């Protein structure tokens, strides 16, 4: 104490600003400050650091902002007996003399988070058996901006997962669980969502309107017990309100985002379009990468009349809308086996003067996608029909799902086998049977349908099967098929791909699926 008083006295004296009276005035407050500070144990500034838990290459720091909600907390402190992070014990790394303590996988909430650290230290005095307790805290603010590299971790799927200021929302039925490859509830139920920069190779077909959202489970072999819906917001600054040209591209989870190519992505059926968001089905195997984009390319089919071909400009709104929404796809090959060029949709043959018919399997698949027919995506199908061997997995799944839903009328057995004839052209009569059942139209009796059709189409109403006449009448009354020759129903006329697009579009519009 004397030494401190002398020191203060000496410094003031050397400054030439001290009289005998001022010496007393300065010395008294100095003594009071010394006694006050002596009565308080000085708080130790603990070394608290953090890093993103999902990035093994990241380094620990004290950055005030984070783009992830799952972090590892590191505390560096000497002679600690225990370390608690927000009342939960951290783990000492190394020997009992280690100064490094870790708390892994701490979950933060959106916005500001205070990380409170409490350290119980071993006493430095042999006589004093009590430990000293020291505290400190660190503030981390989780940014909600959907910026590239942002990461959100959820311990379980729950009924709704939202992230990045609600720019993405996954809605699931209650009690939805993550399932492992053995069909059991997975030990790790976590789901993560990460934002990445969209691929740069989408031109000249698409313009990205959102980041690339990657949704993953803990293992690539996991899937969900129930299907749900995924809603994505997108950039509206393009100034184009034509939501028919907004699509959602999807790629499986095993593709690396940095290596993603356009050929790895496929359009999926999108609906509930608003000015800034779009919804797509999220099936049980729906983990992967999602991107909202605007279609900016066109097909030469709609300008064939300029070179002496058919005028199919009327079909453009229907075909482009269905293609954009993943309901209808360009034809891969012409009937002669040659490939359709990339800038053609395949609505006509190579001459451009003859329309191509839609096949039975293509129409059923379009109908299933357009009306959101649910099916359980699986590797194995039951193959109810005996002529499904050459069909793609998706087509088989929609065909079997449509059959189970009653969209497809009963078929006659041939040698105790059922045949669908998937690659045959679709007739107006068959199309009406599929659409009326899929849409759930109210049907009149066969006699009533026969009387009405006979009155308006006396020339060929009787060429339609009696059982199918209620379906034909329902589709006519709902504007799904039209007639051009007065008095002729033309039930056996083949439907073109362009006409099929118009029918499916009208049915989707009637059911509010556009």
Short mmCIF file of C-alpha atoms in Angstrom, two decimals:
data_model
loop_
_atom_site.label_atom_id
_atom_site.label_comp_id
_atom_site.label_asym_id
_atom_site.label_seq_id
_atom_site.Cartn_x
_atom_site.Cartn_y
_atom_site.Cartn_z
CA UNK A 1 0.00 0.00 0.00
CA UNK A 2 2.80 2.37 0.85
CA UNK A 3 4.50 1.54 -2.41
CA UNK A 4 1.34 2.35 -4.41
CA UNK A 5 0.85 5.65 -2.54
CA UNK A 6 4.43 6.63 -3.12
CA UNK A 7 4.14 5.75 -6.80
CA UNK A 8 1.06 7.93 -7.29
CA UNK A 9 2.68 10.74 -5.32
CA UNK A 10 5.89 10.49 -7.33
CA UNK A 11 4.16 10.56 -10.73
CA UNK A 12 2.06 13.62 -9.83
CA UNK A 13 5.06 15.39 -8.34
CA UNK A 14 7.10 14.83 -11.49
CA UNK A 15 4.31 16.43 -13.51
CA UNK A 16 4.62 19.62 -11.44
CA UNK A 17 0.90 19.62 -10.72
CA UNK A 18 0.89 18.78 -7.06
CA UNK A 19 0.75 21.00 -4.02
CA UNK A 20 0.66 19.77 -0.44
CA UNK A 21 -3.12 20.02 -0.42
CA UNK A 22 -3.54 18.31 -3.77
CA UNK A 23 -1.30 15.48 -2.58
CA UNK A 24 -3.89 14.60 0.06
CA UNK A 25 -6.82 14.99 -2.37
CA UNK A 26 -5.30 12.56 -4.92
CA UNK A 27 -3.99 10.06 -2.40
CA UNK A 28 -7.37 9.49 -0.72
CA UNK A 29 -9.27 8.44 -3.92
CA UNK A 30 -6.32 6.27 -4.94
CA UNK A 31 -6.55 4.39 -1.66
CA UNK A 32 -10.31 3.96 -2.04
CA UNK A 33 -9.91 2.57 -5.58
CA UNK A 34 -7.24 0.15 -4.40
CA UNK A 35 -9.36 -1.22 -1.54
CA UNK A 36 -12.44 -1.51 -3.82
CA UNK A 37 -10.52 -3.46 -6.47
CA UNK A 38 -8.92 -5.68 -3.84
CA UNK A 39 -12.37 -6.76 -2.64
CA UNK A 40 -13.38 -8.08 -6.13
CA UNK A 41 -11.91 -11.10 -7.88
CA UNK A 42 -10.94 -9.94 -11.38
CA UNK A 43 -13.00 -11.78 -14.10
CA UNK A 44 -10.96 -13.85 -16.48
CA UNK A 45 -11.55 -13.15 -20.16
CA UNK A 46 -12.08 -16.72 -21.40
CA UNK A 47 -10.91 -17.70 -24.86
CA UNK A 48 -14.16 -18.83 -26.54
CA UNK A 49 -14.15 -19.76 -30.22
CA UNK A 50 -16.50 -21.45 -32.69
CA UNK A 51 -16.57 -22.97 -36.17
CA UNK A 52 -19.27 -24.47 -38.44
CA UNK A 53 -19.87 -28.07 -37.41
CA UNK A 54 -20.61 -29.08 -41.00
CA UNK A 55 -17.22 -27.88 -42.29
CA UNK A 56 -14.24 -29.93 -41.14
CA UNK A 57 -11.82 -27.58 -42.91
CA UNK A 58 -13.06 -24.45 -41.15
CA UNK A 59 -10.95 -22.82 -38.45
CA UNK A 60 -12.12 -21.65 -35.03
CA UNK A 61 -12.69 -17.93 -34.62
CA UNK A 62 -14.75 -15.35 -32.74
CA UNK A 63 -16.64 -14.07 -35.78
CA UNK A 64 -19.90 -12.38 -34.68
CA UNK A 65 -21.94 -13.71 -37.65
CA UNK A 66 -22.67 -17.25 -38.85
CA UNK A 67 -24.34 -18.72 -41.92
CA UNK A 68 -24.99 -22.01 -40.13
CA UNK A 69 -27.07 -22.99 -37.11
CA UNK A 70 -24.87 -25.90 -36.05
CA UNK A 71 -21.49 -25.04 -34.54
CA UNK A 72 -18.65 -26.49 -32.49
CA UNK A 73 -17.66 -24.41 -29.44
CA UNK A 74 -14.05 -24.38 -28.27
CA UNK A 75 -12.88 -22.99 -24.91
CA UNK A 76 -9.19 -22.52 -24.10
CA UNK A 77 -8.65 -22.22 -20.35
CA UNK A 78 -5.98 -23.24 -17.85
CA UNK A 79 -6.55 -25.38 -14.76
CA UNK A 80 -10.23 -25.96 -15.49
CA UNK A 81 -12.06 -28.57 -13.48
CA UNK A 82 -15.28 -28.37 -15.51
CA UNK A 83 -16.47 -26.24 -18.42
CA UNK A 84 -20.16 -25.66 -19.21
CA UNK A 85 -21.57 -24.16 -22.39
CA UNK A 86 -25.07 -22.81 -21.74
CA UNK A 87 -25.39 -25.19 -18.75
CA UNK A 88 -24.23 -28.24 -20.71
CA UNK A 89 -20.87 -29.88 -20.03
CA UNK A 90 -18.06 -29.56 -22.55
CA UNK A 91 -15.50 -32.32 -23.06
CA UNK A 92 -11.82 -31.92 -22.25
CA UNK A 93 -9.63 -32.90 -25.18
CA UNK A 94 -6.42 -34.73 -24.33
CA UNK A 95 -4.95 -35.24 -20.84
CA UNK A 96 -6.32 -33.87 -17.59
CA UNK A 97 -3.86 -30.97 -17.92
CA UNK A 98 -5.19 -30.00 -21.36
CA UNK A 99 -6.34 -26.41 -21.79
CA UNK A 100 -8.68 -27.35 -24.66
CA UNK A 101 -12.41 -28.02 -24.09
CA UNK A 102 -14.96 -28.74 -26.83
CA UNK A 103 -18.74 -28.75 -27.14
CA UNK A 104 -19.74 -30.23 -30.50
CA UNK A 105 -22.88 -29.77 -32.58
CA UNK A 106 -24.42 -26.91 -30.65
CA UNK A 107 -27.64 -25.72 -32.32
CA UNK A 108 -28.24 -22.01 -32.70
CA UNK A 109 -31.54 -20.28 -33.38
CA UNK A 110 -32.01 -17.73 -36.18
CA UNK A 111 -30.84 -14.28 -35.14
CA UNK A 112 -28.72 -13.45 -32.09
CA UNK A 113 -27.42 -16.19 -29.78
CA UNK A 114 -25.48 -15.75 -26.55
CA UNK A 115 -23.01 -18.51 -25.75
CA UNK A 116 -22.49 -18.42 -21.97
CA UNK A 117 -19.43 -20.29 -20.70
CA UNK A 118 -18.93 -21.18 -17.05
CA UNK A 119 -15.57 -22.50 -15.88
CA UNK A 120 -14.96 -24.13 -12.53
CA UNK A 121 -11.22 -23.94 -11.89
CA UNK A 122 -9.07 -25.99 -9.64
CA UNK A 123 -7.96 -23.95 -6.60
CA UNK A 124 -4.42 -22.65 -6.69
CA UNK A 125 -4.25 -22.78 -2.89
CA UNK A 126 -3.60 -26.10 -1.16
CA UNK A 127 -5.49 -24.93 1.93
CA UNK A 128 -8.52 -23.76 -0.04
CA UNK A 129 -10.40 -26.81 -1.34
CA UNK A 130 -13.06 -24.69 -3.09
CA UNK A 131 -12.75 -24.02 -6.80
CA UNK A 132 -12.93 -20.59 -8.41
CA UNK A 133 -15.81 -20.02 -10.84
CA UNK A 134 -15.36 -17.77 -13.84
CA UNK A 135 -17.81 -16.87 -16.62
CA UNK A 136 -17.75 -15.19 -19.99
CA UNK A 137 -19.91 -15.17 -23.09
CA UNK A 138 -19.75 -14.87 -26.85
CA UNK A 139 -22.50 -13.58 -29.17
CA UNK A 140 -23.15 -15.28 -32.52
CA UNK A 141 -25.80 -13.98 -34.91
CA UNK A 142 -27.17 -16.52 -37.40
CA UNK A 143 -27.90 -14.77 -40.67
CA UNK A 144 -31.16 -15.76 -42.40
CA UNK A 145 -30.20 -14.39 -45.81
CA UNK A 146 -30.26 -17.21 -48.40
CA UNK A 147 -26.62 -16.76 -49.37
CA UNK A 148 -24.39 -19.38 -50.96
CA UNK A 149 -22.78 -21.62 -48.34
CA UNK A 150 -25.55 -21.17 -45.78
CA UNK A 151 -26.46 -24.32 -43.88
CA UNK A 152 -29.37 -25.38 -41.68
CA UNK A 153 -29.50 -28.52 -39.58
CA UNK A 154 -32.65 -30.10 -38.13
CA UNK A 155 -32.53 -32.93 -35.62
CA UNK A 156 -35.65 -34.56 -37.11
CA UNK A 157 -37.96 -33.93 -40.09
CA UNK A 158 -40.98 -32.86 -38.00
CA UNK A 159 -44.07 -31.64 -39.83
CA UNK A 160 -42.54 -28.54 -41.40
CA UNK A 161 -38.96 -27.42 -41.98
CA UNK A 162 -38.41 -23.78 -42.94
CA UNK A 163 -35.12 -21.99 -43.43
CA UNK A 164 -33.47 -18.84 -44.77
CA UNK A 165 -36.26 -16.41 -43.97
CA UNK A 166 -38.84 -18.91 -45.26
CA UNK A 167 -37.32 -19.01 -48.73
CA UNK A 168 -37.64 -22.81 -48.51
CA UNK A 169 -40.28 -24.85 -46.70
CA UNK A 170 -40.70 -28.62 -46.54
CA UNK A 171 -44.15 -29.68 -45.35
CA UNK A 172 -44.57 -33.30 -44.24
CA UNK A 173 -47.33 -35.33 -42.60
CA UNK A 174 -47.14 -35.72 -38.83
CA UNK A 175 -44.96 -38.53 -37.51
CA UNK A 176 -42.83 -38.58 -40.67
CA UNK A 177 -39.53 -40.32 -39.94
CA UNK A 178 -36.24 -40.90 -41.72
CA UNK A 179 -36.03 -44.56 -42.78
CA UNK A 180 -32.81 -46.55 -43.25
CA UNK A 181 -32.02 -49.06 -46.01
CA UNK A 182 -33.58 -51.88 -43.93
CA UNK A 183 -36.93 -50.11 -43.78
CA UNK A 184 -36.56 -49.19 -40.11
CA UNK A 185 -36.48 -45.79 -38.41
CA UNK A 186 -32.92 -44.52 -38.80
CA UNK A 187 -30.82 -43.91 -35.69
CA UNK A 188 -29.90 -40.47 -37.06
CA UNK A 189 -33.12 -38.62 -37.92
CA UNK A 190 -31.40 -35.40 -38.96
CA UNK A 191 -32.16 -33.44 -42.13
CA UNK A 192 -29.98 -30.64 -43.48
CA UNK A 193 -30.54 -27.90 -46.06
CA UNK A 194 -27.66 -26.11 -47.75
CA UNK A 195 -27.57 -23.26 -50.24
CA UNK A 196 -25.17 -23.34 -53.17
CA UNK A 197 -24.54 -21.23 -56.23
CA UNK A 198 -26.67 -22.47 -59.15
CA UNK A 199 -24.90 -24.15 -62.09
CA UNK A 200 -23.61 -21.74 -64.69
CA UNK A 201 -24.29 -24.02 -67.66
CA UNK A 202 -28.10 -23.70 -67.83
CA UNK A 203 -28.14 -21.38 -70.86
CA UNK A 204 -29.63 -21.25 -73.43
CA UNK A 205 -32.49 -23.27 -71.96
CA UNK A 206 -32.99 -21.89 -68.45
CA UNK A 207 -32.39 -18.78 -66.37
CA UNK A 208 -31.81 -19.52 -62.65
CA UNK A 209 -34.21 -17.67 -60.36
CA UNK A 210 -33.13 -19.14 -57.01
CA UNK A 211 -30.07 -20.59 -55.31
CA UNK A 212 -29.47 -24.32 -55.57
CA UNK A 213 -31.10 -25.88 -52.49
CA UNK A 214 -29.56 -29.18 -51.38
CA UNK A 215 -31.65 -31.27 -48.97
CA UNK A 216 -29.93 -34.25 -47.38
CA UNK A 217 -30.34 -36.91 -44.71
CA UNK A 218 -27.45 -38.36 -42.72
CA UNK A 219 -26.96 -41.13 -45.29
CA UNK A 220 -27.57 -41.34 -49.03
CA UNK A 221 -29.38 -44.64 -48.38
CA UNK A 222 -32.01 -42.99 -46.17
CA UNK A 223 -35.47 -41.86 -47.27
CA UNK A 224 -38.69 -40.56 -45.69
CA UNK A 225 -41.62 -42.59 -44.41
CA UNK A 226 -44.09 -40.16 -46.05
CA UNK A 227 -44.19 -37.90 -49.07
CA UNK A 228 -44.72 -34.15 -48.68
CA UNK A 229 -44.54 -30.81 -50.46
CA UNK A 230 -41.61 -28.48 -51.04
CA UNK A 231 -42.18 -24.74 -51.53
CA UNK A 232 -39.39 -22.56 -52.91
CA UNK A 233 -39.25 -18.78 -53.27
CA UNK A 234 -37.59 -17.28 -56.32
CA UNK A 235 -36.33 -13.94 -57.61
CA UNK A 236 -39.08 -11.80 -59.10
CA UNK A 237 -36.81 -9.01 -60.36
CA UNK A 238 -36.93 -10.35 -63.93
CA UNK A 239 -40.24 -8.54 -64.36
CA UNK A 240 -41.93 -11.45 -66.16
CA UNK A 241 -45.14 -12.59 -64.51
CA UNK A 242 -45.66 -15.60 -66.82
CA UNK A 243 -45.66 -18.33 -64.18
CA UNK A 244 -46.32 -20.97 -66.86
CA UNK A 245 -42.65 -20.64 -67.76
CA UNK A 246 -41.40 -21.19 -64.20
CA UNK A 247 -40.03 -24.67 -63.56
CA UNK A 248 -38.18 -26.57 -60.83
CA UNK A 249 -35.13 -28.63 -61.74
CA UNK A 250 -34.07 -31.60 -59.62
CA UNK A 251 -30.92 -33.71 -59.34
CA UNK A 252 -30.36 -36.77 -57.09
CA UNK A 253 -28.38 -36.28 -53.86
CA UNK A 254 -25.35 -38.31 -54.97
CA UNK A 255 -24.38 -35.63 -57.52
CA UNK A 256 -21.80 -33.11 -56.30
CA UNK A 257 -23.02 -29.54 -56.61
CA UNK A 258 -19.72 -28.34 -58.07
CA UNK A 259 -19.95 -30.92 -60.88
CA UNK A 260 -23.66 -30.58 -61.59
CA UNK A 261 -24.54 -30.51 -65.30
CA UNK A 262 -27.85 -29.73 -66.97
CA UNK A 263 -28.12 -33.30 -68.28
CA UNK A 264 -28.08 -34.52 -64.65
CA UNK A 265 -31.17 -32.46 -63.81
CA UNK A 266 -34.81 -33.10 -64.62
CA UNK A 267 -37.94 -31.00 -64.40
CA UNK A 268 -40.46 -32.03 -61.79
CA UNK A 269 -44.16 -31.28 -61.69
CA UNK A 270 -44.62 -27.83 -60.17
CA UNK A 271 -47.82 -26.15 -59.07
CA UNK A 272 -49.28 -23.50 -56.74
CA UNK A 273 -47.38 -20.81 -58.62
CA UNK A 274 -47.51 -17.38 -57.03
CA UNK A 275 -45.70 -14.15 -57.77
CA UNK A 276 -42.64 -15.32 -55.81
CA UNK A 277 -42.95 -19.02 -54.93
CA UNK A 278 -43.66 -22.42 -56.43
CA UNK A 279 -44.52 -25.80 -54.89
CA UNK A 280 -43.43 -29.25 -56.02
CA UNK A 281 -44.15 -32.72 -54.65
CA UNK A 282 -41.44 -34.08 -52.36
CA UNK A 283 -41.65 -37.86 -52.60
CA UNK A 284 -40.21 -40.28 -50.08
CA UNK A 285 -36.99 -40.46 -52.08
CA UNK A 286 -36.93 -36.70 -52.65
CA UNK A 287 -33.60 -35.83 -51.01
CA UNK A 288 -31.38 -34.02 -53.50
CA UNK A 289 -30.86 -30.69 -55.24
CA UNK A 290 -33.61 -28.25 -56.25
CA UNK A 291 -33.49 -25.09 -58.36
CA UNK A 292 -36.19 -22.69 -59.57
CA UNK A 293 -35.58 -21.53 -63.15
CA UNK A 294 -37.35 -19.75 -65.98
CA UNK A 295 -37.62 -21.44 -69.36
CA UNK A 296 -36.06 -19.13 -71.97
CA UNK A 297 -35.87 -21.47 -74.99
CA UNK A 298 -38.47 -22.45 -77.56
CA UNK A 299 -39.06 -25.27 -80.07
CA UNK A 300 -39.16 -25.12 -83.85
CA UNK A 301 -42.41 -27.12 -83.95
CA UNK A 302 -44.37 -23.92 -83.34
CA UNK A 303 -42.97 -22.15 -86.42
CA UNK A 304 -43.12 -24.99 -88.97
CA UNK A 305 -45.69 -23.04 -90.99
CA UNK A 306 -42.96 -20.59 -91.96
CA UNK A 307 -41.22 -23.34 -93.93
CA UNK A 308 -44.28 -24.98 -95.44
CA UNK A 309 -45.15 -27.23 -92.49
CA UNK A 310 -48.14 -27.43 -90.19
CA UNK A 311 -49.29 -24.45 -88.15
CA UNK A 312 -49.00 -25.62 -84.55
CA UNK A 313 -48.64 -22.19 -82.99
CA UNK A 314 -52.00 -22.74 -81.27
CA UNK A 315 -50.47 -25.61 -79.25
CA UNK A 316 -47.52 -23.63 -77.90
CA UNK A 317 -49.15 -22.38 -74.64
CA UNK A 318 -50.24 -25.91 -73.72
CA UNK A 319 -47.10 -27.80 -74.72
CA UNK A 320 -44.68 -25.26 -73.21
CA UNK A 321 -46.63 -25.09 -69.94
CA UNK A 322 -46.69 -28.88 -69.57
CA UNK A 323 -43.03 -29.18 -70.52
CA UNK A 324 -42.09 -26.45 -68.06
CA UNK A 325 -43.96 -28.20 -65.26
CA UNK A 326 -42.41 -31.59 -66.01
CA UNK A 327 -45.72 -33.10 -67.16
CA UNK A 328 -44.80 -33.62 -70.84
CA UNK A 329 -41.40 -34.32 -72.38
CA UNK A 330 -40.00 -33.91 -75.89
CA UNK A 331 -40.10 -37.00 -78.07
CA UNK A 332 -36.82 -38.90 -78.07
CA UNK A 333 -37.15 -40.72 -81.39
CA UNK A 334 -39.26 -40.48 -84.53
CA UNK A 335 -41.31 -43.54 -85.55
CA UNK A 336 -38.50 -44.56 -87.93
CA UNK A 337 -36.04 -44.79 -85.02
CA UNK A 338 -34.04 -41.63 -85.78
CA UNK A 339 -33.48 -39.14 -82.97
CA UNK A 340 -35.51 -35.95 -82.71
CA UNK A 341 -33.19 -32.87 -82.84
CA UNK A 342 -32.75 -30.94 -79.60
CA UNK A 343 -34.59 -27.87 -80.90
CA UNK A 344 -37.72 -29.88 -81.80
CA UNK A 345 -40.38 -31.19 -79.43
CA UNK A 346 -41.52 -33.99 -81.75
CA UNK A 347 -45.10 -32.95 -82.44
CA UNK A 348 -44.79 -33.95 -86.11
CA UNK A 349 -42.80 -36.36 -88.22
CA UNK A 350 -39.54 -35.25 -89.82
CA UNK A 351 -41.37 -33.65 -92.74
CA UNK A 352 -43.23 -31.30 -90.42
CA UNK A 353 -46.45 -31.98 -92.33
CA UNK A 354 -47.98 -34.83 -90.33
CA UNK A 355 -48.77 -34.74 -86.62
CA UNK A 356 -47.68 -37.63 -84.45
CA UNK A 357 -50.20 -39.42 -82.23
CA UNK A 358 -49.79 -39.66 -78.48
CA UNK A 359 -49.27 -43.19 -77.16
CA UNK A 360 -51.36 -44.74 -74.44
CA UNK A 361 -48.46 -44.87 -71.97
CA UNK A 362 -47.42 -41.26 -72.61
CA UNK A 363 -50.96 -40.04 -72.01
CA UNK A 364 -51.34 -42.01 -68.76
CA UNK A 365 -47.99 -40.69 -67.53
CA UNK A 366 -48.95 -37.11 -68.43
CA UNK A 367 -52.30 -37.55 -66.73
CA UNK A 368 -50.64 -38.92 -63.59
CA UNK A 369 -48.11 -36.11 -63.38
CA UNK A 370 -50.62 -33.41 -64.19
CA UNK A 371 -53.14 -34.55 -61.56
CA UNK A 372 -50.40 -35.32 -58.99
CA UNK A 373 -51.16 -39.03 -58.83
CA UNK A 374 -49.30 -40.30 -55.77
CA UNK A 375 -47.26 -43.44 -56.09
CA UNK A 376 -44.66 -45.20 -54.02
CA UNK A 377 -41.38 -44.84 -55.85
CA UNK A 378 -39.60 -48.18 -55.63
CA UNK A 379 -37.24 -50.30 -57.66
CA UNK A 380 -39.58 -53.26 -57.96
CA UNK A 381 -42.94 -53.06 -59.70
CA UNK A 382 -45.64 -55.70 -59.72
CA UNK A 383 -45.96 -55.63 -63.56
CA UNK A 384 -49.70 -56.22 -63.58
CA UNK A 385 -49.73 -55.96 -67.37
CA UNK A 386 -47.68 -58.41 -69.39
CA UNK A 387 -46.36 -55.90 -71.95
CA UNK A 388 -44.48 -53.46 -69.72
CA UNK A 389 -40.96 -54.83 -70.15
CA UNK A 390 -39.66 -52.04 -72.39
CA UNK A 391 -41.13 -49.15 -70.37
CA UNK A 392 -39.18 -46.78 -68.16
CA UNK A 393 -39.47 -47.04 -64.38
CA UNK A 394 -41.47 -43.82 -64.09
CA UNK A 395 -43.96 -44.87 -66.77
CA UNK A 396 -44.52 -48.23 -65.07
CA UNK A 397 -45.08 -46.57 -61.72
CA UNK A 398 -47.66 -44.14 -63.11
CA UNK A 399 -49.39 -46.91 -65.05
CA UNK A 400 -49.71 -49.15 -62.02
CA UNK A 401 -50.77 -46.26 -59.79
CA UNK A 402 -53.45 -45.24 -62.32
CA UNK A 403 -54.70 -48.81 -62.45
CA UNK A 404 -54.96 -49.01 -58.67
CA UNK A 405 -56.83 -45.68 -58.59
CA UNK A 406 -59.39 -47.00 -61.10
CA UNK A 407 -58.38 -44.65 -63.92
CA UNK A 408 -57.96 -47.55 -66.35
CA UNK A 409 -61.04 -49.62 -67.23
CA UNK A 410 -61.00 -53.38 -66.84
CA UNK A 411 -59.18 -55.22 -69.60
CA UNK A 412 -59.96 -58.56 -71.21
CA UNK A 413 -57.51 -61.34 -70.40
CA UNK A 414 -55.67 -63.07 -73.24
CA UNK A 415 -54.28 -66.48 -72.30
CA UNK A 416 -54.81 -65.49 -68.67
CA UNK A 417 -52.69 -62.35 -69.08
CA UNK A 418 -53.51 -58.63 -69.13
CA UNK A 419 -52.16 -56.32 -71.83
CA UNK A 420 -52.14 -52.52 -71.88
CA UNK A 421 -50.66 -51.99 -75.36
CA UNK A 422 -48.61 -49.02 -74.09
CA UNK A 423 -47.11 -47.95 -77.42
CA UNK A 424 -50.37 -48.02 -79.39
CA UNK A 425 -51.86 -44.66 -80.44
CA UNK A 426 -54.52 -43.36 -78.08
CA UNK A 427 -58.07 -42.93 -79.38
CA UNK A 428 -60.56 -40.27 -78.33
CA UNK A 429 -62.72 -42.96 -76.75
CA UNK A 430 -59.92 -44.32 -74.55
CA UNK A 431 -58.72 -40.84 -73.63
CA UNK A 432 -62.19 -39.97 -72.34
CA UNK A 433 -62.34 -43.14 -70.25
CA UNK A 434 -59.00 -42.21 -68.62
CA UNK A 435 -59.78 -38.52 -68.09
CA UNK A 436 -63.34 -38.90 -66.79
CA UNK A 437 -62.22 -41.43 -64.20
CA UNK A 438 -59.12 -39.47 -63.21
CA UNK A 439 -61.08 -36.22 -62.83
CA UNK A 440 -63.91 -37.91 -60.95
CA UNK A 441 -66.59 -36.56 -63.28
CA UNK A 442 -70.18 -37.40 -62.43
CA UNK A 443 -71.40 -39.96 -64.97
CA UNK A 444 -74.93 -40.52 -66.24
CA UNK A 445 -76.26 -43.96 -67.02
CA UNK A 446 -75.35 -45.71 -70.24
CA UNK A 447 -78.89 -45.29 -71.59
CA UNK A 448 -78.92 -41.56 -70.86
CA UNK A 449 -75.50 -41.11 -72.46
CA UNK A 450 -76.59 -43.08 -75.52
CA UNK A 451 -79.71 -40.95 -75.99
CA UNK A 452 -77.75 -37.69 -75.73
CA UNK A 453 -74.93 -38.77 -78.04
CA UNK A 454 -77.43 -40.13 -80.57
CA UNK A 455 -79.18 -36.77 -80.69
CA UNK A 456 -76.00 -34.80 -81.42
CA UNK A 457 -73.82 -37.38 -83.20
CA UNK A 458 -76.23 -39.65 -85.09
CA UNK A 459 -73.69 -40.56 -87.77
CA UNK A 460 -71.28 -42.58 -85.60
CA UNK A 461 -72.31 -42.54 -81.92
CA UNK A 462 -72.90 -46.29 -82.10
CA UNK A 463 -69.25 -46.91 -82.95
CA UNK A 464 -68.39 -46.05 -79.34
CA UNK A 465 -68.59 -48.85 -76.79
CA UNK A 466 -71.82 -48.68 -74.82
CA UNK A 467 -70.04 -48.77 -71.44
CA UNK A 468 -67.76 -45.88 -72.49
CA UNK A 469 -70.46 -43.48 -73.70
CA UNK A 470 -70.92 -41.85 -70.24
CA UNK A 471 -67.19 -41.04 -70.20
CA UNK A 472 -67.34 -39.54 -73.68
CA UNK A 473 -70.34 -37.40 -72.79
CA UNK A 474 -68.71 -36.16 -69.56
CA UNK A 475 -65.53 -35.08 -71.37
CA UNK A 476 -67.53 -33.29 -74.08
CA UNK A 477 -69.60 -31.45 -71.48
CA UNK A 478 -66.44 -30.40 -69.62
CA UNK A 479 -64.78 -29.09 -72.78
CA UNK A 480 -61.96 -31.63 -72.91
CA UNK A 481 -62.69 -32.84 -76.45
CA UNK A 482 -64.29 -31.04 -79.35
CA UNK A 483 -65.85 -32.14 -82.61
CA UNK A 484 -65.23 -30.60 -86.02
CA UNK A 485 -67.48 -32.63 -88.32
CA UNK A 486 -71.12 -31.95 -87.56
CA UNK A 487 -72.91 -35.08 -86.46
CA UNK A 488 -69.70 -37.08 -86.04
CA UNK A 489 -68.26 -38.10 -82.66
CA UNK A 490 -65.17 -39.85 -84.11
CA UNK A 491 -64.54 -42.01 -81.02
CA UNK A 492 -61.84 -44.06 -82.75
CA UNK A 493 -59.88 -41.10 -84.07
CA UNK A 494 -56.27 -40.96 -82.85
CA UNK A 495 -55.29 -38.06 -80.59
CA UNK A 496 -52.16 -36.13 -81.53
CA UNK A 497 -49.49 -35.11 -79.03
CA UNK A 498 -50.52 -31.47 -79.43
CA UNK A 499 -54.17 -32.31 -78.76
CA UNK A 500 -53.19 -34.39 -75.74
CA UNK A 501 -51.29 -31.39 -74.32
CA UNK A 502 -54.39 -29.22 -74.68
CA UNK A 503 -56.56 -31.86 -72.95
CA UNK A 504 -54.20 -32.35 -70.00
CA UNK A 505 -53.70 -28.59 -69.64
CA UNK A 506 -57.48 -28.02 -69.56
CA UNK A 507 -57.94 -30.78 -67.01
CA UNK A 508 -55.19 -29.39 -64.78
CA UNK A 509 -56.68 -25.91 -65.06
CA UNK A 510 -60.14 -27.23 -64.18
CA UNK A 511 -58.75 -28.92 -61.06
CA UNK A 512 -56.68 -25.89 -60.00
CA UNK A 513 -53.33 -27.59 -60.69
CA UNK A 514 -51.78 -24.78 -62.75
#
